[in-house]
């Protein structure tokens, strides 16, 4: 398959891209078409394919919420060429067999490259380490381990995990939530929770775990990744740790870049998420942290749920939001269109850095000759209204429903093969 993408913006200039044999075969203006399929990309911007370090695909075991097929279709429509599938499945991805199953399901679907995340502890129970070495040595070659949805709250166990993964250059991705400080918590602790009478989730519950873990990572000389950082204090702790030379990286979600706890006043469960939506001051702090590199990446924490898990009273509702098909637009809206960062920085935060943290080869690379042709074409001038019913994900729990956002994914290519054209899926 050969595709000639004409008149596309790459970086600060306009050029042509020839995709052939799975790689970028040529770059430059006025390339000959020869026998290639020609795609006029005038007005479009080409970016390396996006990489999500934090996706919940739910399969195996929770196919009522999402499947690898539906979740990766959603990822392709969002401009992603690779996603890391979190371990909180049924059974939990805590053995070589389960992570290999998830990888195989991703290969069979064919929409994006799926890299399984292995559990840190058996059954996510926080009692004993899972088979980290076996998962690392498996066909899935796992390098990211997380009990996401649960905090590894035992300091001794966390230290052992950090020490263990050093042997194969792995990283522990921590869900920072001190469990005793968040028992029964329903939303961010603050003025709004007091007015609504909902039990609050204090910022310190996140910050205390991050502070402990950066010290542990420094002590053992290992890599730590902080999942879905959400508070001003967390940004300050990570900034301090990086200045000290600790091997720590951090992510922020699109919803924490835009939404605040004020939205909870209507008791709509679509806004119930872990960690909770925070204050406007926190939103501004995480935006600043993402812009200056304190926060390394944007990760969606895409968490689809069946309708009944959200169409209920607030206290009974599940926590989580979908995000794969809206992430790029939200980041453009909050970071690029506000002047906080340019497109080159967005590429680093949504493609290059997550691939680097996850030790993912072939993704997040510049659109240079010889590199794998993993890329997305975006109409940055377009605006669209979010309609969860029109999304490829099985989840309908988008907090951005009805919102008009900038930037539309027009095409996605996985190793030169189109998975999305004219904003519609192309069957592999």
XYZ file of C-alpha atoms in Angstrom:
428
model
C 0.000 0.000 0.000
C 1.333 3.415 -1.004
C -0.267 6.720 -0.022
C 0.871 10.188 -1.069
C -0.307 12.859 1.351
C -0.049 16.181 -0.432
C 0.175 19.738 0.929
C 0.118 18.758 4.591
C 1.494 20.900 7.419
C 4.334 19.266 9.315
C 5.900 21.420 12.001
C 5.950 24.975 10.652
C 5.908 24.210 6.934
C 3.900 22.524 4.204
C 5.152 19.395 2.444
C 4.196 16.025 0.952
C 4.526 12.655 2.682
C 4.857 9.366 0.831
C 3.879 6.324 2.880
C 5.024 2.958 1.503
C 5.849 -0.463 2.931
C 4.778 0.684 6.391
C 7.226 3.586 6.653
C 7.586 7.214 5.635
C 9.288 6.657 2.275
C 9.797 10.266 1.217
C 9.242 13.794 2.496
C 9.272 16.973 0.449
C 7.190 19.280 -1.732
C 5.928 18.107 -5.110
C 6.541 14.386 -4.698
C 5.444 12.315 -7.724
C 2.289 10.268 -7.259
C 3.365 7.302 -9.414
C 1.084 4.430 -8.351
C 0.235 5.801 -4.910
C -3.240 6.680 -3.620
C -3.293 10.478 -3.414
C -4.755 12.294 -0.420
C -5.037 16.077 -0.612
C -4.317 17.309 2.914
C -4.447 21.047 2.268
C -5.348 22.744 5.545
C -4.526 19.663 7.615
C -1.720 19.130 10.120
C 0.186 15.831 10.343
C 1.263 14.603 13.778
C 2.953 11.381 14.860
C 0.293 8.905 15.954
C -0.884 9.558 19.502
C 0.038 7.150 22.314
C -2.164 6.681 25.393
C -0.372 5.293 28.428
C -3.622 4.827 30.367
C -6.625 3.166 28.684
C -9.242 0.847 30.147
C -10.329 -1.654 27.482
C -12.216 -3.795 30.063
C -11.702 -7.092 28.203
C -11.477 -9.818 29.424
C -14.418 -9.962 31.784
C -16.183 -6.616 31.426
C -17.324 -6.768 27.828
C -20.598 -5.101 28.872
C -18.575 -1.889 29.279
C -16.023 -2.145 26.444
C -14.118 -4.657 24.369
C -10.654 -4.473 22.885
C -12.362 -4.160 19.494
C -14.639 -1.247 20.428
C -12.014 0.499 22.556
C -9.335 0.385 19.868
C -11.804 1.575 17.230
C -12.405 4.542 19.509
C -8.668 5.060 19.872
C -8.134 5.116 16.111
C -10.889 7.707 15.690
C -9.158 9.806 18.334
C -5.873 9.787 16.403
C -4.140 7.106 18.472
C -1.904 4.438 16.999
C -1.086 2.731 20.299
C -2.706 2.365 23.719
C -1.611 0.782 26.984
C -4.418 -1.391 28.376
C -4.767 -1.206 32.164
C -4.751 -4.329 34.283
C -8.098 -4.106 36.125
C -9.842 -6.714 34.002
C -11.553 -9.951 35.053
C -9.364 -11.904 35.530
C -6.832 -9.271 36.505
C -3.854 -8.963 34.158
C -1.429 -10.229 36.783
C 0.001 -13.225 34.895
C 1.811 -13.801 31.618
C -1.233 -15.634 30.255
C -3.640 -12.737 30.699
C -1.337 -10.031 29.316
C -0.625 -12.209 26.290
C -4.381 -12.647 25.791
C -4.912 -8.881 25.820
C -2.077 -8.371 23.331
C -3.509 -11.050 21.044
C -6.960 -9.438 21.140
C -5.376 -6.147 20.107
C -3.537 -7.770 17.222
C -6.707 -9.468 16.018
C -8.632 -6.194 16.129
C -5.903 -4.385 14.202
C -6.929 -0.785 14.853
C -3.999 0.244 17.067
C -1.064 -1.424 18.769
C -2.186 -2.622 22.203
C 0.411 -2.892 24.953
C -0.844 -4.549 28.142
C -0.109 -3.015 31.532
C 0.585 -5.640 34.168
C -0.761 -5.524 37.716
C 1.694 -4.729 40.479
C 0.001 -7.028 43.001
C -1.937 -10.262 42.705
C -5.586 -9.502 42.030
C -4.903 -5.790 42.664
C -5.288 -6.726 46.322
C -2.121 -5.021 47.526
C -0.920 -8.085 49.446
C 1.813 -9.696 47.339
C 3.675 -8.870 44.155
C 2.289 -10.257 40.914
C 4.413 -12.165 38.397
C 6.262 -9.059 37.237
C 9.220 -10.901 35.772
C 7.072 -13.461 33.954
C 4.971 -10.682 32.395
C 8.125 -8.822 31.374
C 9.552 -11.970 29.761
C 6.277 -12.920 28.067
C 5.386 -12.298 24.439
C 3.653 -9.115 25.626
C 7.002 -7.808 26.967
C 5.287 -5.752 29.671
C 7.234 -2.742 30.906
C 4.509 -0.753 32.691
C 2.913 -2.098 35.873
C -0.001 -0.542 37.736
C -2.768 -1.429 40.151
C -4.744 1.519 38.744
C -8.060 1.832 40.485
C -6.202 0.789 43.633
C -3.246 2.392 45.331
C -0.222 0.311 46.275
C -0.547 1.739 49.773
C 1.903 -0.582 51.547
C 5.262 1.208 51.515
C 7.275 -2.004 51.815
C 5.446 -3.598 48.881
C 5.876 -0.445 46.800
C 9.601 -0.421 47.523
C 9.908 -4.063 46.487
C 8.036 -3.408 43.243
C 10.269 -0.465 42.394
C 13.362 -2.563 43.077
C 12.065 -5.538 41.075
C 11.330 -3.689 37.825
C 14.821 -2.212 37.677
C 16.027 -5.557 36.330
C 14.184 -5.066 33.025
C 13.846 -1.258 32.893
C 10.206 -1.314 33.945
C 8.169 1.438 35.555
C 5.615 1.375 38.354
C 2.609 3.575 37.561
C 1.014 4.520 40.854
C -2.638 5.334 41.458
C -1.984 7.883 44.200
C -4.843 7.583 46.674
C -4.305 7.088 50.386
C -7.199 4.696 51.133
C -7.837 5.693 54.742
C -8.184 9.358 53.782
C -10.718 8.603 51.038
C -13.063 6.072 52.628
C -16.537 6.777 51.292
C -15.345 9.891 49.450
C -17.616 11.040 46.636
C -15.989 14.175 45.232
C -13.255 16.750 45.836
C -13.133 18.025 49.395
C -13.877 21.732 49.409
C -16.588 24.346 49.280
C -18.770 22.450 46.810
C -18.665 19.173 48.755
C -19.626 21.073 51.925
C -22.592 22.707 50.200
C -23.775 19.433 48.638
C -23.233 17.350 51.756
C -21.043 14.816 49.944
C -18.061 13.271 51.679
C -14.940 15.009 50.419
C -11.797 13.598 48.835
C -8.908 15.735 50.116
C -6.009 16.744 47.898
C -3.596 15.487 50.551
C -4.775 11.911 49.931
C -3.108 12.127 46.522
C -0.175 14.288 47.511
C 0.898 12.170 50.501
C 1.286 9.048 48.352
C 3.199 10.910 45.635
C 5.554 12.400 48.217
C 6.215 8.985 49.754
C 6.747 7.301 46.396
C 9.159 9.849 44.924
C 11.294 9.363 48.041
C 11.120 5.584 47.608
C 12.004 5.858 43.914
C 14.944 8.082 44.789
C 16.086 5.666 47.492
C 16.137 2.604 45.224
C 17.048 4.413 41.988
C 14.004 3.206 40.067
C 11.413 4.661 37.699
C 8.086 5.918 39.062
C 5.147 7.169 37.021
C 2.291 9.086 38.654
C -1.118 8.344 37.159
C -3.771 11.066 36.622
C -2.163 13.782 38.747
C -4.878 16.286 39.677
C -3.867 18.818 42.343
C -1.707 21.898 42.645
C 0.211 20.292 45.514
C 0.948 17.202 43.418
C 2.455 19.384 40.691
C 4.696 21.061 43.249
C 5.884 17.715 44.664
C 6.726 16.303 41.224
C 8.505 19.535 40.297
C 10.593 19.290 43.476
C 11.386 15.614 42.811
C 12.543 16.315 39.258
C 14.791 19.131 40.456
C 16.294 16.607 42.867
C 16.958 14.167 40.002
C 14.352 11.548 40.906
C 13.291 9.323 37.990
C 9.644 10.351 38.170
C 7.200 11.080 35.377
C 3.574 12.137 35.613
C 0.401 12.323 33.565
C -2.697 14.508 33.567
C -6.044 13.633 32.004
C -7.945 15.859 29.562
C -10.836 16.192 32.011
C -8.559 17.501 34.757
C -7.277 20.101 32.290
C -10.755 21.499 31.694
C -13.469 20.508 34.183
C -13.915 21.510 37.839
C -15.880 20.307 40.849
C -18.440 23.048 40.227
C -20.020 20.675 37.689
C -20.963 18.277 40.484
C -23.568 20.740 41.782
C -26.111 19.119 39.434
C -25.408 15.613 40.837
C -24.889 14.279 37.294
C -22.887 11.018 37.690
C -21.119 11.614 34.376
C -18.856 13.932 36.385
C -17.991 11.291 38.994
C -14.396 10.198 38.495
C -11.303 8.996 40.355
C -9.425 11.176 41.196
C -12.292 13.652 41.408
C -12.661 16.868 39.464
C -10.804 19.515 41.426
C -10.948 23.319 41.739
C -10.181 25.985 39.153
C -6.895 26.677 40.956
C -5.929 23.026 40.488
C -6.881 23.162 36.802
C -4.639 26.172 36.280
C -1.788 24.484 38.144
C -1.905 21.273 36.088
C -2.056 23.282 32.870
C 1.051 25.171 33.936
C 2.731 21.910 34.951
C 1.964 20.328 31.577
C 3.244 23.382 29.730
C 6.568 23.565 31.581
C 7.219 19.809 31.503
C 6.680 19.057 35.175
C 3.821 16.859 33.945
C 5.242 14.749 31.129
C 2.191 13.508 29.277
C -1.530 13.619 28.699
C -3.188 10.239 29.278
C -6.916 9.722 28.830
C -7.772 7.324 31.675
C -10.508 6.258 29.235
C -12.968 4.443 31.536
C -16.171 3.329 29.780
C -19.128 2.003 31.758
C -22.448 0.409 30.810
C -25.364 2.838 30.868
C -26.838 1.476 34.091
C -23.581 2.158 35.968
C -23.979 5.882 35.336
C -27.742 6.284 34.909
C -28.424 6.135 38.647
C -28.107 8.214 41.793
C -24.731 9.831 42.447
C -23.696 7.665 45.414
C -24.289 4.416 43.515
C -22.690 5.495 40.240
C -19.380 4.126 38.989
C -16.373 6.410 38.717
C -14.897 7.106 35.308
C -15.172 8.940 32.000
C -14.519 8.126 28.367
C -11.826 10.149 26.647
C -10.127 8.606 23.622
C -12.133 10.457 20.955
C -12.064 13.842 22.683
C -8.532 14.010 24.146
C -6.772 15.737 21.266
C -9.515 18.337 20.957
C -9.525 19.074 24.685
C -5.756 19.524 24.724
C -5.923 21.816 21.697
C -8.676 23.804 23.426
C -6.974 24.115 26.828
C -3.296 24.264 25.896
C -2.686 25.164 22.234
C -5.506 27.614 21.559
C -4.743 29.352 24.875
C -1.111 29.842 23.876
C 0.245 27.737 26.726
C 2.080 25.442 24.313
C 2.605 24.858 20.614
C 1.955 21.862 18.416
C 5.510 20.549 18.789
C 5.040 20.423 22.555
C 1.661 18.733 22.140
C 3.370 16.050 20.040
C 5.828 15.449 22.856
C 3.131 15.249 25.539
C 0.718 13.032 23.582
C 3.035 10.904 21.435
C 6.796 10.998 21.990
C 6.916 11.115 25.806
C 4.291 8.403 26.463
C 6.055 6.106 23.991
C 9.347 6.816 25.735
C 7.954 6.194 29.235
C 6.302 2.953 28.111
C 9.434 1.800 26.235
C 7.308 1.513 23.094
C 9.279 1.103 19.872
C 8.051 2.439 16.539
C 5.721 5.109 17.926
C 6.152 8.738 18.893
C 8.833 9.246 16.258
C 9.212 12.262 13.935
C 7.687 11.974 10.484
C 11.101 11.439 8.925
C 12.132 9.108 6.106
C 12.515 5.545 7.306
C 10.399 5.893 10.445
C 7.226 3.812 10.809
C 4.262 5.567 9.184
C 2.218 6.005 12.348
C 0.491 9.354 12.039
C -2.706 11.345 12.327
C -4.062 14.145 10.137
C -5.964 16.843 12.013
C -8.141 19.702 10.806
C -7.149 22.136 13.531
C -9.589 24.809 12.278
C -12.647 22.548 12.437
C -15.106 22.594 15.321
C -17.430 19.780 16.303
C -20.028 19.032 18.949
C -19.450 15.998 21.158
C -22.176 13.368 20.780
C -21.456 10.233 22.841
C -23.968 8.222 20.811
C -21.899 8.795 17.673
C -18.665 7.533 19.212
C -17.019 4.189 18.500
C -16.532 3.377 22.170
C -19.201 1.266 23.834
C -19.235 3.746 26.717
C -21.566 6.743 26.623
C -20.190 8.426 29.743
C -18.432 11.398 28.160
C -18.236 14.497 30.378
C -17.868 16.617 27.236
C -21.252 15.714 25.738
C -22.862 18.670 23.988
C -19.646 20.706 24.185
C -18.213 22.302 21.043
C -14.504 21.523 20.715
C -11.805 22.441 18.193
C -9.782 20.078 16.053
C -11.113 17.123 14.101
C -9.230 13.900 13.357
C -9.531 13.394 9.606
C -7.262 10.384 9.100
C -5.169 7.960 11.135
C -2.488 5.669 9.701
C -1.004 2.624 11.438
C 2.247 1.643 9.707
C 1.008 3.274 6.517
C -2.389 1.576 6.551
C -5.363 3.906 7.030
C -7.571 3.067 9.998
C -9.538 6.311 9.670
C -10.254 8.310 6.497
C -12.578 11.301 6.206
C -13.137 10.903 9.972
C -14.665 7.454 9.442
C -13.238 4.070 10.353
C -11.632 1.960 7.608
C -11.888 -1.768 8.257
C -8.418 -3.307 8.661
